[in-house]
Tab-separated table of C-alpha atoms in Angstrom:
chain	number	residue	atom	x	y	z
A	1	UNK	CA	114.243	118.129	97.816
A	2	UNK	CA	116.116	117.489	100.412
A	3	UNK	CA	115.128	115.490	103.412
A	4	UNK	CA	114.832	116.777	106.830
A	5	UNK	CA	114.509	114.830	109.969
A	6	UNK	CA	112.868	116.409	113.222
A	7	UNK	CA	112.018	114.787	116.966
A	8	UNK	CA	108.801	113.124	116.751
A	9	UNK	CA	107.870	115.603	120.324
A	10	UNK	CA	108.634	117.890	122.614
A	11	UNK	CA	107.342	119.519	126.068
A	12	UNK	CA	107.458	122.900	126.862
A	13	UNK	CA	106.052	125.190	129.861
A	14	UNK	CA	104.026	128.085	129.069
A	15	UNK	CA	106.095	131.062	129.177
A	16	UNK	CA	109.111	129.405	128.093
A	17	UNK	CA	110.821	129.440	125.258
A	18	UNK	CA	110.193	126.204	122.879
A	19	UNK	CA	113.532	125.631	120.391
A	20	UNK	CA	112.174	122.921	117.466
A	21	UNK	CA	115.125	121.430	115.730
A	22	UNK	CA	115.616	120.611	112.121
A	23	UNK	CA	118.786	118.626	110.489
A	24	UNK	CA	118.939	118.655	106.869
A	25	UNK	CA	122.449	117.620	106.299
A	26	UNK	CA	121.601	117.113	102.556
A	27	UNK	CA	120.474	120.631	101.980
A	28	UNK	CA	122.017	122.457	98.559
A	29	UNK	CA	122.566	126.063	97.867
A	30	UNK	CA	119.408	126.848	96.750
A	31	UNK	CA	116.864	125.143	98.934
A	32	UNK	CA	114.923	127.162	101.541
A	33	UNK	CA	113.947	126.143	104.768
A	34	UNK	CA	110.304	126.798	105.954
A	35	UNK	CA	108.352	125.850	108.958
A	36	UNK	CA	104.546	125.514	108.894
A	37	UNK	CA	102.177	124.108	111.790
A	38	UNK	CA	98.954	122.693	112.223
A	39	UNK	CA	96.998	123.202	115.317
A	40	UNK	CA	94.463	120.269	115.656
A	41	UNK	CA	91.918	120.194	113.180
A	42	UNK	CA	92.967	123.009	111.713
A	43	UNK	CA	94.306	123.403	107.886
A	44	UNK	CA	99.173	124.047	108.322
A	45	UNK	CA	99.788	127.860	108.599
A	46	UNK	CA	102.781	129.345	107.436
A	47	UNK	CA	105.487	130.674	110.283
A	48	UNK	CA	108.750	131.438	108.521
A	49	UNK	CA	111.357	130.862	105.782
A	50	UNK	CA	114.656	131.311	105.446
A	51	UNK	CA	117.839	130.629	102.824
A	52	UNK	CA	121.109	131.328	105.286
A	53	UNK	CA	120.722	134.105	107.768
A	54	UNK	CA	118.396	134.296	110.804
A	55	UNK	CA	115.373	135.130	110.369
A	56	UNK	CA	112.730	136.677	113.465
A	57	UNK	CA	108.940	137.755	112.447
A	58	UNK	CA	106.039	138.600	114.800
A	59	UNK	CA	105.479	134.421	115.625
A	60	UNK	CA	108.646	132.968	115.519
A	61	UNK	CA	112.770	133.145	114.912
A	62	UNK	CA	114.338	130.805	112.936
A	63	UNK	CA	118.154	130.090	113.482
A	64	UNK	CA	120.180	128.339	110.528
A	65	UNK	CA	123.541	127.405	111.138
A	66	UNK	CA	126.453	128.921	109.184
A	67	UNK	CA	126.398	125.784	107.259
A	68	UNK	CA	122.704	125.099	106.742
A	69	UNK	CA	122.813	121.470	107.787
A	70	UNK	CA	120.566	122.162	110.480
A	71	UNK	CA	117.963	124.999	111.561
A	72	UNK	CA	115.992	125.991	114.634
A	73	UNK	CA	112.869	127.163	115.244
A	74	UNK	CA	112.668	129.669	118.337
A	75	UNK	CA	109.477	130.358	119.945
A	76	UNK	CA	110.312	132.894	122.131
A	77	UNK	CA	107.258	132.786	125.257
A	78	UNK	CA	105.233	129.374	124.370
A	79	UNK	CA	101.296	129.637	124.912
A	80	UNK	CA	98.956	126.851	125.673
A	81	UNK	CA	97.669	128.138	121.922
A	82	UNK	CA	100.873	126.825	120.317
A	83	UNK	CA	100.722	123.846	120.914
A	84	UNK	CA	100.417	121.861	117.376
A	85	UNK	CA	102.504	119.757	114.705
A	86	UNK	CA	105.334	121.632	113.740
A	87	UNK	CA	106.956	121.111	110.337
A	88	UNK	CA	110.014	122.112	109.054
A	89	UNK	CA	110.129	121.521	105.247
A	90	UNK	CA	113.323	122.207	102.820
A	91	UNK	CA	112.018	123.438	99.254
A	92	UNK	CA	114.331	124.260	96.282
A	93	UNK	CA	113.719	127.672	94.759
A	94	UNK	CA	114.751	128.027	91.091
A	95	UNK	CA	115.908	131.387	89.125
A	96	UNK	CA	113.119	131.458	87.177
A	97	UNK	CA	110.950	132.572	90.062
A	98	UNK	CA	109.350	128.617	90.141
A	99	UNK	CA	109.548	126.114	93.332
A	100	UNK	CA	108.927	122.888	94.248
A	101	UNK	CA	105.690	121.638	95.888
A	102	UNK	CA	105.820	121.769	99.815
A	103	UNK	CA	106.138	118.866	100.964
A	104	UNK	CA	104.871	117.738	104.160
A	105	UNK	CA	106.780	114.977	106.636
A	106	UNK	CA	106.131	113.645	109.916
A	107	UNK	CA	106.782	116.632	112.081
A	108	UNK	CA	107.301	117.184	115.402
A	109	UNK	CA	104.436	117.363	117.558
A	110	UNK	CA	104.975	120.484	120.487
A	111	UNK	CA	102.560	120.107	123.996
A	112	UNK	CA	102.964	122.972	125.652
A	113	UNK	CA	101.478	122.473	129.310
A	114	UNK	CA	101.256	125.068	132.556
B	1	UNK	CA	90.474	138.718	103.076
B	2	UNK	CA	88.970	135.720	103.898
B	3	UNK	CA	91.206	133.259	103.275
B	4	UNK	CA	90.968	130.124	101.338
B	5	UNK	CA	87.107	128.527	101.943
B	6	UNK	CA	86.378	125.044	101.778
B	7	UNK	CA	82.721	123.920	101.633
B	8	UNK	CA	81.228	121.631	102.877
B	9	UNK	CA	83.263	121.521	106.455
B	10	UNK	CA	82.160	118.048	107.385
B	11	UNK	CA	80.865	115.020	105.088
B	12	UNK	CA	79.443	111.522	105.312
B	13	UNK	CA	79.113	109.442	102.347
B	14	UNK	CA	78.010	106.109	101.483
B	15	UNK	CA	80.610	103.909	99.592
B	16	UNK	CA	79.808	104.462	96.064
B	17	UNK	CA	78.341	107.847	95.857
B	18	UNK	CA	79.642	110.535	94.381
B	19	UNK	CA	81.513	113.415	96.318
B	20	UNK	CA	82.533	116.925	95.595
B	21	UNK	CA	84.690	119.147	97.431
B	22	UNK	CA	84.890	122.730	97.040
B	23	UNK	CA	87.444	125.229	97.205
B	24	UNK	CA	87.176	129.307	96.697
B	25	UNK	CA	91.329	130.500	97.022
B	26	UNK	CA	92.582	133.756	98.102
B	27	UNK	CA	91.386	136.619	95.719
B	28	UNK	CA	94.691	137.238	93.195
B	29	UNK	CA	96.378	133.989	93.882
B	30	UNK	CA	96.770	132.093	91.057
B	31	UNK	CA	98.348	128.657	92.141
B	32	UNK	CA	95.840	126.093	93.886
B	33	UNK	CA	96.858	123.041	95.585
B	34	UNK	CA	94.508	119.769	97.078
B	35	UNK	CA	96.083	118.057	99.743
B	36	UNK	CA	94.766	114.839	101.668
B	37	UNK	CA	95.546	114.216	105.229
B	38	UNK	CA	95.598	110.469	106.880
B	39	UNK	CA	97.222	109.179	109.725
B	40	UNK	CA	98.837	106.724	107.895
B	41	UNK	CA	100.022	109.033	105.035
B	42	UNK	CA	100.067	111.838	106.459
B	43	UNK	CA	99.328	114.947	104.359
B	44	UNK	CA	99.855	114.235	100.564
B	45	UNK	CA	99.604	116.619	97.649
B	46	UNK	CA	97.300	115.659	95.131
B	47	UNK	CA	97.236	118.426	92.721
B	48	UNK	CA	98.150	121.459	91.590
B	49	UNK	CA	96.667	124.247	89.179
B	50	UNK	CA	98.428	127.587	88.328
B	51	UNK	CA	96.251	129.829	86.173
B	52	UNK	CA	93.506	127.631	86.251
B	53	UNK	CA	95.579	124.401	84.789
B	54	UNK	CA	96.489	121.801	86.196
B	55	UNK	CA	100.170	121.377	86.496
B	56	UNK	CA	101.039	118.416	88.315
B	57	UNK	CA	98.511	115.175	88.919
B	58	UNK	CA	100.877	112.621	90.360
B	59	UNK	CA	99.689	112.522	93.356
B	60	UNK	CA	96.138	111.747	92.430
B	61	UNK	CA	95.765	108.149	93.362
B	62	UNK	CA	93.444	106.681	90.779
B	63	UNK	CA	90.874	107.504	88.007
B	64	UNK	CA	88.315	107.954	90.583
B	65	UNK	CA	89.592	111.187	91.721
B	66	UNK	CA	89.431	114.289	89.363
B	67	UNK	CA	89.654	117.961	89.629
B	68	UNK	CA	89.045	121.179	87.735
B	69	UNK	CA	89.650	124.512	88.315
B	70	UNK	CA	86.960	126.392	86.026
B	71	UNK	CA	87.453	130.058	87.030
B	72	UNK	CA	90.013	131.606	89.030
B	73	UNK	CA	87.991	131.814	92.260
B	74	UNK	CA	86.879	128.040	92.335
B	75	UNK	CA	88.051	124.548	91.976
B	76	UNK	CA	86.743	121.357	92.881
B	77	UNK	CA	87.568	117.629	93.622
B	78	UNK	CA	85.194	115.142	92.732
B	79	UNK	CA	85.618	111.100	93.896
B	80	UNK	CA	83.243	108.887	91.803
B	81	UNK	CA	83.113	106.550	93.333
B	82	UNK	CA	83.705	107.008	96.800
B	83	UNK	CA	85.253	104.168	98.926
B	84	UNK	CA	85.557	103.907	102.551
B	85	UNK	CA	89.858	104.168	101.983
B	86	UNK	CA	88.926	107.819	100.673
B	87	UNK	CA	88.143	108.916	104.577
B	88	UNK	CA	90.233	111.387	105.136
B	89	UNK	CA	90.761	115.365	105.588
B	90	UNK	CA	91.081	117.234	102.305
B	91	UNK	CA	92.636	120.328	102.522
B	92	UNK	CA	92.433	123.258	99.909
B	93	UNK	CA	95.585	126.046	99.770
B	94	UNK	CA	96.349	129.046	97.301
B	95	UNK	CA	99.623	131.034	96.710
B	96	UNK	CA	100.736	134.215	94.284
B	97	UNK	CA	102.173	131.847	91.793
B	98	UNK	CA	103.830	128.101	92.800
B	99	UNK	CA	106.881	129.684	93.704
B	100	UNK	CA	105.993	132.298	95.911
B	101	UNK	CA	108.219	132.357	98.363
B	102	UNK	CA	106.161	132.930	101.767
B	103	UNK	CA	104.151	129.008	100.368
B	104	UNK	CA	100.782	128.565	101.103
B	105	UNK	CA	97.918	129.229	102.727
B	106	UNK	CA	95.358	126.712	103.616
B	107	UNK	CA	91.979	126.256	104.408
B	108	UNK	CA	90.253	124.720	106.877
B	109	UNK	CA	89.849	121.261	105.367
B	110	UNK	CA	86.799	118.964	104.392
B	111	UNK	CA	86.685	115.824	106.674
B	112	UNK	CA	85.622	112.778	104.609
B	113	UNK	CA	84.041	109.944	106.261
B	114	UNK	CA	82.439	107.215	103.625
B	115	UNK	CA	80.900	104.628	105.197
């Protein structure tokens, strides 16, 4: 899989917006990107995936550039509840419906503060 | 649904006893994975089971760790026996099949201490 390589953490003010990069320069055709987080103590919850276009659901957007070395993830009005350990994890996705494990780096760890 | 449920939340251990964590996934899925979070390592997959067998061990770090996945609603991971380098939070997650796309979902961990 390939590697990805995110900032180690970042400050945001409630009410903002909170943009967590991702580069994965090494990323191939069929590897998705996915972002999970883990709020202290808690077990990582899924947030989104995506393969090449944007993606937006009801917690998060994810932006992928046009040539998937690098991806964003947008959270558009930061709460004092989202601050946690965000990863962003590439996985490769084969035809026959299988993937690879998820695999879990270092992550980048988001305060958000008032 | 209630997600995936890990007993017992919390547990304290002597070095040298046995443990046993337990893990009930979401009804349907039918891929179960063991992870084990450190500071040092991070989080680490151990194992993984889809349809009740186990698919991929490499991650289990010796002979003193095992797990089985009887049924489709339970597995467990036992460390006989326990050493004080086996602290740690053990998390439990389920999926459709391995290569569901949306991943995983996780319970809310066992934290390990052996003293």
């Amino acid at each position: 899989d390939a590697k990805t390589t995110q900032p180690p953490s970042m400050d945001c003010a409630e009410g903002r917006a909170a943009n967590l990069p991702c580069n994965h320069s090494t990323i191939s055709g069929n590897e998705y990107v996915y972002w999970y987080r883990q709020i202290h103590s808690q077990g990582p919850q899924y947030i989104i995936h995506g393969l090449k276009n944007n993606e937006t659901n009801e917690m998060a957007s994810l932006i992928i550039t046009e040539d998937r070395k690098s991806s964003t993830l947008i959270l558009p009005h930061a709460t004092l509840r989202d601050t946690a350990v965000y990863y962003c994890i590439v996985r490769l996705y084969f035809d026959t419906g299988t993937a690879s494990k998820l695999t879990f780096g270092t992550g980048t760890r988001l305060q958000v503060t008032l | 649904d209630a997600g995936v449920i890990q007993s017992p939340r919390h547990e304290v251990t002597e070095m040298g006893q046995e443990v046993t964590l337990r893990c009930k996934p979401i009804s349907g899925h039918n891929s179960l994975f063991w992870y084990r979070q450190t500071m040092m390592r991070g989080l680490e997959l151990l194992i993984y089971f889809n349809n009740n067998v186990p698919i991929d061990d490499s991650g289990m770090p010796e002979d003193r760790f095992s797990a089985k996945m009887p049924n489709a609603s339970f597995s467990t991971l036992k460390i006989q026996p326990s050493e004080p380098r086996d602290s740690a939070v053990y998390f439990c997650a389920s999926s459709l099949k391995a290569g569901a796309l949306r991943g995983y979902t996780f319970g809310s961990g066992t934290r390990l201490t052996v003293v």
